[in-house]
Every structure is written in structure tokens, then in C-alpha cells.
Amino acid sequence: MAITTLDGAYAGMQPPRDLLKVATPTLVAGRAASLFYLSGLPGAAVAPTPGIGGAVLTSYAGQLPFTNPVSGNTYLSRLFGHASIAGSLWLCDRLWHNSGIDITSAVEQVFTASADIPARDMNGAALGDGVFGAIEVSAAVGAGTPTLTLKYTNQAGTADKTGTNILATAASAAIGAFYIIGLAAGDMGVRKAQSLTLSATWTSGTIHAVLFRVIAKLELPLAQVGNAIDALSAGATRLYDNSVPFFLFLPSTTTASVVGGHVIWSQG
Amino acid sequence: MAEIGVLQVGDLVRVLPPFRETFPEIYPVEYLKGDGTCGICGDRDFHPRHLEKVA
């Protein structure tokens, strides 16, 4: 049964799941920073090592805790956040990621044996609607400002579509730098990541391709002042079974920031 | 596709797919790095394999 009333949402509320991390790596105003690898609450994720073909994710140590409902569905019921600088906090579901990318190579690196996303796109299908790609830094990169082209299969099943990083890369980008990949005209999302091509070497460091879905975005317009959205203002967004929630923070300045908050799911 | 060492600062280049959609114009090479990487558009790095010389 789906939750269809506010009473149902209230009755189905689960205990809060907390976030508290210090984003000490150098932030860049307006560039997403993944909090995944930082210590705090939840604990730091270890950089994944599934290989170039990647792994479809149904859980991953370091995610925000998530338990499937005994019956029925899961909805975002409350997202609270605060930070020591203004910015916005994105709650996301991590669907797939890989490793083994040669950061010094300027030729196409095919994600051999890469799989389709699990059935957790915006409609609970494995098609890719609302699923985006990104390149995530898990160990600071070196010199160079390459452009990143992700080849992907789109939500309609059309292969060999390409998109590049929306925000320009930077030399020495710190751990957590999260370069979201734009979509080709007309595309609504990514079903499968196929390959990555760097236009030039990034010299050193470690990067991963990631497929993710944004569940909610929370504006934090004032430093040290919390803000929250609830089931109504978040659009009663559904999370699907085996979700892997994690956070992105879009800072307004480069200042290291304490980012915290909590999430409450409603299930039923 | 250009080879390393062929392009010089000031050469005009066209960016090859899959990067051409993002860089659709013809650009001057603004700097060269020791490994042959070329810089265009202010600070965008490209291996010569992704560029072709126009003039």
C-alpha cells in the first residue's frame, strides 16, 4: 500500500538518520562536493574498487542508513540541514559507481561489462529517467584541466550518447570534487555508463564514474541557520528498496564547512 | 588528430569529437606543456590527439 494521507506519513515516520561532517577539503563555490568519503556521521566510505565495469549498488558502507520497509513504500518525510556557510544540500541515491580509471590517459576508457542501473530511477524503473552521471574524486587529482566526456546509454535505451562535465575541471581538485556530466539534447537521464574520455592527463589522483539520482535539494541561504523540507514541500519523493542515500553539498564559498542535518523516511 | 610536437602556440585548431559539442569553435593554441598537452579557451587542456590543426 502506498501512503496517501498525511496521517499515513506521520504514522510511518522512521527514526531520524543523522548527518554531521566537516568538509575540510578545499571547496569551490558552486561545485558539488561529495561528503561520501569524509569522516563523521555517517562514517567515511572507502573508495570503491569494483573495477572499470563498476558495480550496481544496493548498499555501501558509508551511506546514510536505509532499511527497506516491511511492506509498502518509502517516502522522504523530512530533510533538515545546516552548514557553517551558505549553500545547498542535495540528498541523492547512489546507483552505480566504478574504479580503475587511468587518470593520465587521454584515450577512451571503456567500462567493459558495465551494467544497467537498478530499478531506482525517478519512476522506480531501470530505465534511467532522472539519473545523472558524475565524475567523483576520491583522492586529490594533480595538474591539468581536462574535459571529461562520459559516453552513456540514455533513458530510451539509445547507446553511445555523450555528455561533458558542466563545470570546468580544476587542477588539484580535492577529494569529494563531484563533476556532474551534462546530458545530450533531448535526454532525460542515464541508464548505463559506457566509457570515459579525458581530453588530457589529470596527472595523479583517483576518480570514479558515478550514476546517481537526486532525491531532494535543500536551500541553506544563511550560515549556521538550519532549514528543512517535509513530505509536502519535498513532493513526497519516493525512495525505492535498497536505496543508497548520500549527500552532496554545493557551497557558496571556498571556506571549509561543517555540514549537518538529518533525514526522516516515512514507510508504509 | 595532431601528433605531439606538431602544434605550436598560436596555431588554430578544431576540437575533435567527443569534445567538439562542448568546444564547437576554432581556437588558438594558447600554451603548450612539456608532455605535449595544448591549452585552449584560457585554461582547458587537450592532448593533441583531440585536436586538428586548421591553420
PDB file of C-alpha atoms in Angstrom:
ATOM      1  CA  MET A   1       0.000   0.000   0.000  1.00  0.00           C
ATOM      2  CA  ALA A   2       1.174   3.478  -0.755  1.00  0.00           C
ATOM      3  CA  ILE A   3       0.988   6.291   1.773  1.00  0.00           C
ATOM      4  CA  THR A   4      -1.749   8.610   0.550  1.00  0.00           C
ATOM      5  CA  THR A   5      -2.538  10.788   3.570  1.00  0.00           C
ATOM      6  CA  LEU A   6      -0.611  12.993   5.972  1.00  0.00           C
ATOM      7  CA  ASP A   7      -1.806  10.745   8.770  1.00  0.00           C
ATOM      8  CA  GLY A   8      -0.202   7.873   6.943  1.00  0.00           C
ATOM      9  CA  ALA A   9       3.035   9.786   6.514  1.00  0.00           C
ATOM     10  CA  TYR A  10       3.066  10.648  10.212  1.00  0.00           C
ATOM     11  CA  ALA A  11       2.306   7.104  11.301  1.00  0.00           C
ATOM     12  CA  GLY A  12       5.031   5.733   9.071  1.00  0.00           C
ATOM     13  CA  MET A  13       7.851   8.005  10.215  1.00  0.00           C
ATOM     14  CA  GLN A  14      11.092   6.226  10.991  1.00  0.00           C
ATOM     15  CA  PRO A  15      13.793   7.355  13.438  1.00  0.00           C
ATOM     16  CA  PRO A  16      15.965  10.245  12.214  1.00  0.00           C
ATOM     17  CA  ARG A  17      19.170   9.385  10.380  1.00  0.00           C
ATOM     18  CA  ASP A  18      21.871  11.922  11.150  1.00  0.00           C
ATOM     19  CA  LEU A  19      24.430  13.740   9.070  1.00  0.00           C
ATOM     20  CA  LEU A  20      27.374  15.658  10.509  1.00  0.00           C
ATOM     21  CA  LYS A  21      30.606  16.092   8.602  1.00  0.00           C
ATOM     22  CA  VAL A  22      33.330  18.666   8.262  1.00  0.00           C
ATOM     23  CA  ALA A  23      34.031  19.471   4.648  1.00  0.00           C
ATOM     24  CA  THR A  24      37.687  20.357   5.096  1.00  0.00           C
ATOM     25  CA  PRO A  25      38.945  19.655   1.577  1.00  0.00           C
ATOM     26  CA  THR A  26      39.115  22.815  -0.476  1.00  0.00           C
ATOM     27  CA  LEU A  27      35.631  23.617  -1.668  1.00  0.00           C
ATOM     28  CA  VAL A  28      34.850  25.519  -4.839  1.00  0.00           C
ATOM     29  CA  ALA A  29      31.881  27.848  -4.843  1.00  0.00           C
ATOM     30  CA  GLY A  30      29.082  26.338  -6.862  1.00  0.00           C
ATOM     31  CA  ARG A  31      30.789  22.997  -7.448  1.00  0.00           C
ATOM     32  CA  ALA A  32      29.202  19.961  -5.851  1.00  0.00           C
ATOM     33  CA  ALA A  33      31.236  18.354  -3.105  1.00  0.00           C
ATOM     34  CA  SER A  34      30.530  14.747  -2.243  1.00  0.00           C
ATOM     35  CA  LEU A  35      30.567  14.158   1.504  1.00  0.00           C
ATOM     36  CA  PHE A  36      30.814  10.400   0.935  1.00  0.00           C
ATOM     37  CA  TYR A  37      34.500   9.961   1.811  1.00  0.00           C
ATOM     38  CA  LEU A  38      34.585  12.273   4.820  1.00  0.00           C
ATOM     39  CA  SER A  39      34.516  11.034   8.391  1.00  0.00           C
ATOM     40  CA  GLY A  40      31.707  11.919  10.751  1.00  0.00           C
ATOM     41  CA  LEU A  41      28.090  10.810  10.616  1.00  0.00           C
ATOM     42  CA  PRO A  42      27.655   8.549   8.778  1.00  0.00           C
ATOM     43  CA  GLY A  43      31.220   7.241   8.782  1.00  0.00           C
ATOM     44  CA  ALA A  44      33.532   7.680   5.846  1.00  0.00           C
ATOM     45  CA  ALA A  45      33.039   5.478   2.807  1.00  0.00           C
ATOM     46  CA  VAL A  46      36.073   3.725   1.450  1.00  0.00           C
ATOM     47  CA  ALA A  47      36.852   4.480  -2.172  1.00  0.00           C
ATOM     48  CA  PRO A  48      35.217   1.754  -4.235  1.00  0.00           C
ATOM     49  CA  THR A  49      37.250  -0.845  -6.096  1.00  0.00           C
ATOM     50  CA  PRO A  50      34.820  -2.789  -8.273  1.00  0.00           C
ATOM     51  CA  GLY A  51      36.910  -2.231 -11.364  1.00  0.00           C
ATOM     52  CA  ILE A  52      36.260  -0.407 -14.605  1.00  0.00           C
ATOM     53  CA  GLY A  53      32.960  -2.252 -15.187  1.00  0.00           C
ATOM     54  CA  GLY A  54      31.598  -0.877 -11.956  1.00  0.00           C
ATOM     55  CA  ALA A  55      29.044  -2.166  -9.508  1.00  0.00           C
ATOM     56  CA  VAL A  56      25.307  -1.760  -9.209  1.00  0.00           C
ATOM     57  CA  LEU A  57      24.698  -0.596  -5.672  1.00  0.00           C
ATOM     58  CA  THR A  58      22.122  -1.919  -3.235  1.00  0.00           C
ATOM     59  CA  SER A  59      24.106  -0.878  -0.158  1.00  0.00           C
ATOM     60  CA  TYR A  60      27.508   0.582   0.566  1.00  0.00           C
ATOM     61  CA  ALA A  61      29.320   1.232   3.829  1.00  0.00           C
ATOM     62  CA  GLY A  62      29.302   4.967   4.442  1.00  0.00           C
ATOM     63  CA  GLN A  63      25.834   5.555   3.037  1.00  0.00           C
ATOM     64  CA  LEU A  64      23.118   7.152   5.113  1.00  0.00           C
ATOM     65  CA  PRO A  65      21.413   4.197   6.837  1.00  0.00           C
ATOM     66  CA  PHE A  66      18.404   2.930   4.930  1.00  0.00           C
ATOM     67  CA  THR A  67      16.233  -0.081   5.638  1.00  0.00           C
ATOM     68  CA  ASN A  68      13.613  -1.379   3.267  1.00  0.00           C
ATOM     69  CA  PRO A  69      10.013  -1.144   4.510  1.00  0.00           C
ATOM     70  CA  VAL A  70       8.412  -4.283   5.880  1.00  0.00           C
ATOM     71  CA  SER A  71       5.609  -3.539   3.461  1.00  0.00           C
ATOM     72  CA  GLY A  72       4.601  -0.653   1.264  1.00  0.00           C
ATOM     73  CA  ASN A  73       6.801   2.192   0.117  1.00  0.00           C
ATOM     74  CA  THR A  74       9.376   4.674   1.417  1.00  0.00           C
ATOM     75  CA  TYR A  75       8.981   8.436   1.103  1.00  0.00           C
ATOM     76  CA  LEU A  76      11.124  11.364   2.138  1.00  0.00           C
ATOM     77  CA  SER A  77       9.262  12.817   5.101  1.00  0.00           C
ATOM     78  CA  ARG A  78      11.754  15.380   6.388  1.00  0.00           C
ATOM     79  CA  LEU A  79      15.158  16.670   5.359  1.00  0.00           C
ATOM     80  CA  PHE A  80      16.808  19.066   7.800  1.00  0.00           C
ATOM     81  CA  GLY A  81      20.183  20.636   7.189  1.00  0.00           C
ATOM     82  CA  HIS A  82      22.583  23.270   8.420  1.00  0.00           C
ATOM     83  CA  ALA A  83      26.051  24.411   7.406  1.00  0.00           C
ATOM     84  CA  SER A  84      28.610  26.932   8.545  1.00  0.00           C
ATOM     85  CA  ILE A  85      28.482  28.602   5.143  1.00  0.00           C
ATOM     86  CA  ALA A  86      25.523  29.185   2.876  1.00  0.00           C
ATOM     87  CA  GLY A  87      24.904  26.624   0.178  1.00  0.00           C
ATOM     88  CA  SER A  88      22.552  23.867  -0.731  1.00  0.00           C
ATOM     89  CA  LEU A  89      22.382  20.283   0.405  1.00  0.00           C
ATOM     90  CA  TRP A  90      21.394  17.551  -2.035  1.00  0.00           C
ATOM     91  CA  LEU A  91      20.153  14.192  -0.847  1.00  0.00           C
ATOM     92  CA  CYS A  92      20.895  11.617  -3.537  1.00  0.00           C
ATOM     93  CA  ASP A  93      20.613   7.902  -4.228  1.00  0.00           C
ATOM     94  CA  ARG A  94      23.841   6.315  -5.445  1.00  0.00           C
ATOM     95  CA  LEU A  95      23.003   3.722  -8.087  1.00  0.00           C
ATOM     96  CA  TRP A  96      26.309   2.684  -9.625  1.00  0.00           C
ATOM     97  CA  HIS A  97      29.977   3.521  -9.450  1.00  0.00           C
ATOM     98  CA  ASN A  98      33.248   2.187 -10.739  1.00  0.00           C
ATOM     99  CA  SER A  99      37.003   2.374 -10.273  1.00  0.00           C
ATOM    100  CA  GLY A 100      40.122   1.680 -12.259  1.00  0.00           C
ATOM    101  CA  ILE A 101      40.052   4.795 -14.415  1.00  0.00           C
ATOM    102  CA  ASP A 102      43.513   5.749 -15.690  1.00  0.00           C
ATOM    103  CA  ILE A 103      43.675   9.424 -14.825  1.00  0.00           C
ATOM    104  CA  THR A 104      46.639  10.016 -17.112  1.00  0.00           C
ATOM    105  CA  SER A 105      45.070   8.538 -20.240  1.00  0.00           C
ATOM    106  CA  ALA A 106      43.584  10.688 -22.984  1.00  0.00           C
ATOM    107  CA  VAL A 107      42.005   7.811 -24.896  1.00  0.00           C
ATOM    108  CA  GLU A 108      38.538   6.382 -24.427  1.00  0.00           C
ATOM    109  CA  GLN A 109      38.327   4.034 -21.438  1.00  0.00           C
ATOM    110  CA  VAL A 110      35.504   1.578 -21.989  1.00  0.00           C
ATOM    111  CA  PHE A 111      33.566   0.395 -18.947  1.00  0.00           C
ATOM    112  CA  THR A 112      33.655  -3.233 -20.042  1.00  0.00           C
ATOM    113  CA  ALA A 113      30.779  -5.273 -18.569  1.00  0.00           C
ATOM    114  CA  SER A 114      29.096  -2.186 -17.142  1.00  0.00           C
ATOM    115  CA  ALA A 115      25.508  -2.923 -16.147  1.00  0.00           C
ATOM    116  CA  ASP A 116      22.237  -1.016 -16.335  1.00  0.00           C
ATOM    117  CA  ILE A 117      21.133   0.846 -13.240  1.00  0.00           C
ATOM    118  CA  PRO A 118      18.925  -0.946 -10.721  1.00  0.00           C
ATOM    119  CA  ALA A 119      15.190  -0.184 -10.727  1.00  0.00           C
ATOM    120  CA  ARG A 120      15.595   3.064  -8.831  1.00  0.00           C
ATOM    121  CA  ASP A 121      15.212   5.818 -11.411  1.00  0.00           C
ATOM    122  CA  MET A 122      12.692   8.576 -10.680  1.00  0.00           C
ATOM    123  CA  ASN A 123       9.848   6.193 -11.562  1.00  0.00           C
ATOM    124  CA  GLY A 124      11.253   3.134  -9.828  1.00  0.00           C
ATOM    125  CA  ALA A 125      12.273   1.623 -13.146  1.00  0.00           C
ATOM    126  CA  ALA A 126      15.648   0.583 -14.514  1.00  0.00           C
ATOM    127  CA  LEU A 127      15.341   2.924 -17.494  1.00  0.00           C
ATOM    128  CA  GLY A 128      17.291   5.937 -16.276  1.00  0.00           C
ATOM    129  CA  ASP A 129      14.803   8.810 -16.088  1.00  0.00           C
ATOM    130  CA  GLY A 130      16.224  11.398 -13.704  1.00  0.00           C
ATOM    131  CA  VAL A 131      19.513   9.554 -13.294  1.00  0.00           C
ATOM    132  CA  PHE A 132      22.645  11.580 -13.896  1.00  0.00           C
ATOM    133  CA  GLY A 133      26.324  10.828 -14.276  1.00  0.00           C
ATOM    134  CA  ALA A 134      29.249  12.406 -12.479  1.00  0.00           C
ATOM    135  CA  ILE A 135      32.967  12.033 -12.010  1.00  0.00           C
ATOM    136  CA  GLU A 136      33.876  11.904  -8.336  1.00  0.00           C
ATOM    137  CA  VAL A 137      37.342  12.473  -6.902  1.00  0.00           C
ATOM    138  CA  SER A 138      38.325  10.077  -4.096  1.00  0.00           C
ATOM    139  CA  ALA A 139      41.997  11.087  -3.948  1.00  0.00           C
ATOM    140  CA  ALA A 140      43.073  14.608  -4.888  1.00  0.00           C
ATOM    141  CA  VAL A 141      43.986  14.960  -8.526  1.00  0.00           C
ATOM    142  CA  GLY A 142      47.123  16.604  -9.855  1.00  0.00           C
ATOM    143  CA  ALA A 143      47.997  19.116 -12.534  1.00  0.00           C
ATOM    144  CA  GLY A 144      45.773  19.531 -15.556  1.00  0.00           C
ATOM    145  CA  THR A 145      42.380  20.800 -16.547  1.00  0.00           C
ATOM    146  CA  PRO A 146      40.920  18.051 -18.715  1.00  0.00           C
ATOM    147  CA  THR A 147      37.425  17.974 -20.086  1.00  0.00           C
ATOM    148  CA  LEU A 148      35.572  14.780 -19.232  1.00  0.00           C
ATOM    149  CA  THR A 149      33.295  13.067 -21.736  1.00  0.00           C
ATOM    150  CA  LEU A 150      31.028  10.324 -20.479  1.00  0.00           C
ATOM    151  CA  LYS A 151      29.526   8.017 -23.073  1.00  0.00           C
ATOM    152  CA  TYR A 152      26.247   6.554 -21.889  1.00  0.00           C
ATOM    153  CA  THR A 153      23.036   4.794 -22.800  1.00  0.00           C
ATOM    154  CA  ASN A 154      20.109   7.129 -22.277  1.00  0.00           C
ATOM    155  CA  GLN A 155      16.716   6.512 -20.682  1.00  0.00           C
ATOM    156  CA  ALA A 156      15.279   5.379 -24.020  1.00  0.00           C
ATOM    157  CA  GLY A 157      17.941   2.741 -24.461  1.00  0.00           C
ATOM    158  CA  THR A 158      19.902   4.632 -27.095  1.00  0.00           C
ATOM    159  CA  ALA A 159      23.589   3.861 -26.705  1.00  0.00           C
ATOM    160  CA  ASP A 160      26.658   5.982 -27.398  1.00  0.00           C
ATOM    161  CA  LYS A 161      25.231   9.297 -26.228  1.00  0.00           C
ATOM    162  CA  THR A 162      27.847  11.679 -24.847  1.00  0.00           C
ATOM    163  CA  GLY A 163      27.987  14.481 -22.323  1.00  0.00           C
ATOM    164  CA  THR A 164      30.771  16.505 -20.749  1.00  0.00           C
ATOM    165  CA  ASN A 165      31.332  17.996 -17.327  1.00  0.00           C
ATOM    166  CA  ILE A 166      29.096  21.024 -16.779  1.00  0.00           C
ATOM    167  CA  LEU A 167      31.510  22.910 -14.551  1.00  0.00           C
ATOM    168  CA  ALA A 168      35.090  23.173 -15.734  1.00  0.00           C
ATOM    169  CA  THR A 169      37.564  20.903 -14.011  1.00  0.00           C
ATOM    170  CA  ALA A 170      40.309  22.346 -11.860  1.00  0.00           C
ATOM    171  CA  ALA A 171      43.873  21.269 -11.231  1.00  0.00           C
ATOM    172  CA  SER A 172      44.434  19.733  -7.803  1.00  0.00           C
ATOM    173  CA  ALA A 173      40.714  19.191  -7.247  1.00  0.00           C
ATOM    174  CA  ALA A 174      40.299  17.835  -3.736  1.00  0.00           C
ATOM    175  CA  ILE A 175      38.708  14.639  -2.502  1.00  0.00           C
ATOM    176  CA  GLY A 176      34.965  14.904  -2.921  1.00  0.00           C
ATOM    177  CA  ALA A 177      35.016  17.104  -6.003  1.00  0.00           C
ATOM    178  CA  PHE A 178      31.961  15.980  -7.931  1.00  0.00           C
ATOM    179  CA  TYR A 179      31.757  16.930 -11.604  1.00  0.00           C
ATOM    180  CA  ILE A 180      28.235  16.398 -12.868  1.00  0.00           C
ATOM    181  CA  ILE A 181      28.007  15.416 -16.519  1.00  0.00           C
ATOM    182  CA  GLY A 182      25.565  17.181 -18.802  1.00  0.00           C
ATOM    183  CA  LEU A 183      23.126  15.241 -20.946  1.00  0.00           C
ATOM    184  CA  ALA A 184      22.858  15.274 -24.720  1.00  0.00           C
ATOM    185  CA  ALA A 185      19.992  17.323 -26.095  1.00  0.00           C
ATOM    186  CA  GLY A 186      16.654  15.638 -25.505  1.00  0.00           C
ATOM    187  CA  ASP A 187      17.922  13.101 -23.000  1.00  0.00           C
ATOM    188  CA  MET A 188      16.210  12.710 -19.636  1.00  0.00           C
ATOM    189  CA  GLY A 189      18.699  10.509 -17.877  1.00  0.00           C
ATOM    190  CA  VAL A 190      21.288   7.764 -17.942  1.00  0.00           C
ATOM    191  CA  ARG A 191      20.615   4.040 -17.993  1.00  0.00           C
ATOM    192  CA  LYS A 192      24.187   2.839 -18.292  1.00  0.00           C
ATOM    193  CA  ALA A 193      27.627   4.402 -18.237  1.00  0.00           C
ATOM    194  CA  GLN A 194      29.698   3.114 -21.162  1.00  0.00           C
ATOM    195  CA  SER A 195      33.042   4.899 -21.196  1.00  0.00           C
ATOM    196  CA  LEU A 196      35.008   7.944 -20.149  1.00  0.00           C
ATOM    197  CA  THR A 197      37.438  10.016 -22.173  1.00  0.00           C
ATOM    198  CA  LEU A 198      39.671  12.656 -20.635  1.00  0.00           C
ATOM    199  CA  SER A 199      40.817  15.324 -23.056  1.00  0.00           C
ATOM    200  CA  ALA A 200      44.227  15.388 -21.346  1.00  0.00           C
ATOM    201  CA  THR A 201      46.006  13.956 -18.359  1.00  0.00           C
ATOM    202  CA  TRP A 202      44.955  14.884 -14.817  1.00  0.00           C
ATOM    203  CA  THR A 203      48.409  13.654 -13.750  1.00  0.00           C
ATOM    204  CA  SER A 204      47.582  11.887 -10.493  1.00  0.00           C
ATOM    205  CA  GLY A 205      44.808  11.036  -8.084  1.00  0.00           C
ATOM    206  CA  THR A 206      41.769   8.779  -8.236  1.00  0.00           C
ATOM    207  CA  ILE A 207      38.415   9.333  -9.893  1.00  0.00           C
ATOM    208  CA  HIS A 208      35.256   7.302 -10.282  1.00  0.00           C
ATOM    209  CA  ALA A 209      32.262   7.445 -12.567  1.00  0.00           C
ATOM    210  CA  VAL A 210      29.036   7.598 -10.551  1.00  0.00           C
ATOM    211  CA  LEU A 211      25.381   7.323 -11.540  1.00  0.00           C
ATOM    212  CA  PHE A 212      23.013   8.946  -9.076  1.00  0.00           C
ATOM    213  CA  ARG A 213      19.513  10.322  -8.638  1.00  0.00           C
ATOM    214  CA  VAL A 214      18.708  13.493  -6.748  1.00  0.00           C
ATOM    215  CA  ILE A 215      16.014  12.853  -4.157  1.00  0.00           C
ATOM    216  CA  ALA A 216      15.767  16.348  -2.705  1.00  0.00           C
ATOM    217  CA  LYS A 217      17.534  19.687  -2.619  1.00  0.00           C
ATOM    218  CA  LEU A 218      17.549  21.846   0.479  1.00  0.00           C
ATOM    219  CA  GLU A 219      18.490  25.506   0.335  1.00  0.00           C
ATOM    220  CA  LEU A 220      20.695  26.779   3.156  1.00  0.00           C
ATOM    221  CA  PRO A 221      20.709  30.518   2.493  1.00  0.00           C
ATOM    222  CA  LEU A 222      22.246  31.544   5.812  1.00  0.00           C
ATOM    223  CA  ALA A 223      25.313  30.240   7.602  1.00  0.00           C
ATOM    224  CA  GLN A 224      24.632  28.380  10.826  1.00  0.00           C
ATOM    225  CA  VAL A 225      20.875  28.657  10.335  1.00  0.00           C
ATOM    226  CA  GLY A 226      19.088  25.422   9.641  1.00  0.00           C
ATOM    227  CA  ASN A 227      16.370  24.813   7.133  1.00  0.00           C
ATOM    228  CA  ALA A 228      14.078  21.897   6.433  1.00  0.00           C
ATOM    229  CA  ILE A 229      11.620  20.485   3.969  1.00  0.00           C
ATOM    230  CA  ASP A 230       8.907  17.964   4.721  1.00  0.00           C
ATOM    231  CA  ALA A 231       6.891  15.416   2.823  1.00  0.00           C
ATOM    232  CA  LEU A 232       4.755  18.083   1.198  1.00  0.00           C
ATOM    233  CA  SER A 233       7.445  20.587   0.305  1.00  0.00           C
ATOM    234  CA  ALA A 234       9.728  17.798  -0.886  1.00  0.00           C
ATOM    235  CA  GLY A 235       6.994  16.448  -3.127  1.00  0.00           C
ATOM    236  CA  ALA A 236       6.608  13.184  -1.187  1.00  0.00           C
ATOM    237  CA  THR A 237       9.521  11.847  -3.178  1.00  0.00           C
ATOM    238  CA  ARG A 238       9.772   8.087  -3.131  1.00  0.00           C
ATOM    239  CA  LEU A 239      12.877   6.118  -2.345  1.00  0.00           C
ATOM    240  CA  TYR A 240      12.960   2.636  -3.717  1.00  0.00           C
ATOM    241  CA  ASP A 241      14.064  -0.512  -1.956  1.00  0.00           C
ATOM    242  CA  ASN A 242      17.822  -0.879  -1.488  1.00  0.00           C
ATOM    243  CA  SER A 243      18.470   2.846  -1.903  1.00  0.00           C
ATOM    244  CA  VAL A 244      21.977   4.082  -1.124  1.00  0.00           C
ATOM    245  CA  PRO A 245      21.467   7.640   0.152  1.00  0.00           C
ATOM    246  CA  PHE A 246      24.402  10.028   0.241  1.00  0.00           C
ATOM    247  CA  PHE A 247      24.872  13.786   0.292  1.00  0.00           C
ATOM    248  CA  LEU A 248      26.274  16.457  -1.972  1.00  0.00           C
ATOM    249  CA  PHE A 249      26.935  19.985  -0.723  1.00  0.00           C
ATOM    250  CA  LEU A 250      27.049  22.963  -3.055  1.00  0.00           C
ATOM    251  CA  PRO A 251      28.975  25.621  -1.169  1.00  0.00           C
ATOM    252  CA  SER A 252      28.722  29.351  -1.712  1.00  0.00           C
ATOM    253  CA  THR A 253      32.380  29.950  -0.841  1.00  0.00           C
ATOM    254  CA  THR A 254      35.633  28.044  -0.529  1.00  0.00           C
ATOM    255  CA  THR A 255      35.572  28.062   3.264  1.00  0.00           C
ATOM    256  CA  ALA A 256      35.755  24.687   4.984  1.00  0.00           C
ATOM    257  CA  SER A 257      32.335  23.962   6.331  1.00  0.00           C
ATOM    258  CA  VAL A 258      30.527  21.931   8.933  1.00  0.00           C
ATOM    259  CA  VAL A 259      27.522  20.323   7.256  1.00  0.00           C
ATOM    260  CA  GLY A 260      24.861  18.569   9.267  1.00  0.00           C
ATOM    261  CA  GLY A 261      21.253  17.619   9.428  1.00  0.00           C
ATOM    262  CA  HIS A 262      19.017  14.617   9.473  1.00  0.00           C
ATOM    263  CA  VAL A 263      16.593  12.685   7.329  1.00  0.00           C
ATOM    264  CA  ILE A 264      13.333  11.016   8.267  1.00  0.00           C
ATOM    265  CA  TRP A 265      11.717   8.479   5.991  1.00  0.00           C
ATOM    266  CA  SER A 266       8.062   7.511   6.131  1.00  0.00           C
ATOM    267  CA  GLN A 267       7.335   3.918   5.315  1.00  0.00           C
ATOM    268  CA  GLY A 268       4.078   2.156   4.727  1.00  0.00           C
TER     269      GLY A 268
ATOM    270  CA  MET B   1      44.313  14.206 -34.994  1.00  0.00           C
ATOM    271  CA  ALA B   2      47.520  16.063 -34.309  1.00  0.00           C
ATOM    272  CA  GLU B   3      50.717  14.456 -33.114  1.00  0.00           C
ATOM    273  CA  ILE B   4      52.670  15.574 -30.092  1.00  0.00           C
ATOM    274  CA  GLY B   5      55.097  18.299 -31.045  1.00  0.00           C
ATOM    275  CA  VAL B   6      53.304  19.371 -34.207  1.00  0.00           C
ATOM    276  CA  LEU B   7      51.136  22.074 -32.727  1.00  0.00           C
ATOM    277  CA  GLN B   8      52.633  25.404 -31.736  1.00  0.00           C
ATOM    278  CA  VAL B   9      51.337  28.298 -29.706  1.00  0.00           C
ATOM    279  CA  GLY B  10      49.182  30.421 -31.976  1.00  0.00           C
ATOM    280  CA  ASP B  11      48.100  27.592 -34.248  1.00  0.00           C
ATOM    281  CA  LEU B  12      44.378  27.470 -34.910  1.00  0.00           C
ATOM    282  CA  VAL B  13      42.786  24.152 -34.018  1.00  0.00           C
ATOM    283  CA  ARG B  14      39.436  22.427 -34.232  1.00  0.00           C
ATOM    284  CA  VAL B  15      38.435  20.158 -31.362  1.00  0.00           C
ATOM    285  CA  LEU B  16      37.538  16.606 -32.394  1.00  0.00           C
ATOM    286  CA  PRO B  17      34.621  14.520 -31.119  1.00  0.00           C
ATOM    287  CA  PRO B  18      33.613  13.685 -28.466  1.00  0.00           C
ATOM    288  CA  PHE B  19      34.617  17.127 -27.211  1.00  0.00           C
ATOM    289  CA  ARG B  20      33.523  19.192 -30.205  1.00  0.00           C
ATOM    290  CA  GLU B  21      29.982  19.666 -28.939  1.00  0.00           C
ATOM    291  CA  THR B  22      31.365  21.468 -25.906  1.00  0.00           C
ATOM    292  CA  PHE B  23      34.069  23.282 -27.878  1.00  0.00           C
ATOM    293  CA  PRO B  24      32.480  23.919 -31.286  1.00  0.00           C
ATOM    294  CA  GLU B  25      34.600  26.847 -32.459  1.00  0.00           C
ATOM    295  CA  ILE B  26      38.088  27.186 -33.875  1.00  0.00           C
ATOM    296  CA  TYR B  27      40.551  28.139 -31.177  1.00  0.00           C
ATOM    297  CA  PRO B  28      44.155  29.324 -30.982  1.00  0.00           C
ATOM    298  CA  VAL B  29      46.601  27.203 -29.026  1.00  0.00           C
ATOM    299  CA  GLU B  30      47.437  29.378 -26.047  1.00  0.00           C
ATOM    300  CA  TYR B  31      50.076  27.302 -24.288  1.00  0.00           C
ATOM    301  CA  LEU B  32      51.979  24.068 -24.532  1.00  0.00           C
ATOM    302  CA  LYS B  33      53.037  21.796 -21.706  1.00  0.00           C
ATOM    303  CA  GLY B  34      56.081  19.590 -21.562  1.00  0.00           C
ATOM    304  CA  ASP B  35      54.115  16.433 -22.276  1.00  0.00           C
ATOM    305  CA  GLY B  36      52.622  17.942 -25.420  1.00  0.00           C
ATOM    306  CA  THR B  37      49.324  18.974 -23.860  1.00  0.00           C
ATOM    307  CA  CYS B  38      47.843  22.025 -25.559  1.00  0.00           C
ATOM    308  CA  GLY B  39      45.824  24.713 -23.847  1.00  0.00           C
ATOM    309  CA  ILE B  40      42.853  26.463 -25.416  1.00  0.00           C
ATOM    310  CA  CYS B  41      39.992  28.612 -24.146  1.00  0.00           C
ATOM    311  CA  GLY B  42      42.025  30.100 -21.324  1.00  0.00           C
ATOM    312  CA  ASP B  43      42.899  27.022 -19.360  1.00  0.00           C
ATOM    313  CA  ARG B  44      41.403  23.920 -20.960  1.00  0.00           C
ATOM    314  CA  ASP B  45      43.914  21.140 -21.516  1.00  0.00           C
ATOM    315  CA  PHE B  46      43.812  18.905 -24.582  1.00  0.00           C
ATOM    316  CA  HIS B  47      46.043  16.108 -25.724  1.00  0.00           C
ATOM    317  CA  PRO B  48      46.899  16.781 -29.369  1.00  0.00           C
ATOM    318  CA  ARG B  49      45.009  13.599 -30.348  1.00  0.00           C
ATOM    319  CA  HIS B  50      41.789  15.512 -29.688  1.00  0.00           C
ATOM    320  CA  LEU B  51      42.766  18.462 -31.870  1.00  0.00           C
ATOM    321  CA  GLU B  52      43.300  19.040 -35.560  1.00  0.00           C
ATOM    322  CA  LYS B  53      45.244  21.913 -36.966  1.00  0.00           C
ATOM    323  CA  VAL B  54      43.231  24.295 -39.125  1.00  0.00           C
ATOM    324  CA  ALA B  55      45.832  26.970 -39.776  1.00  0.00           C
TER     325      ALA B  55
END
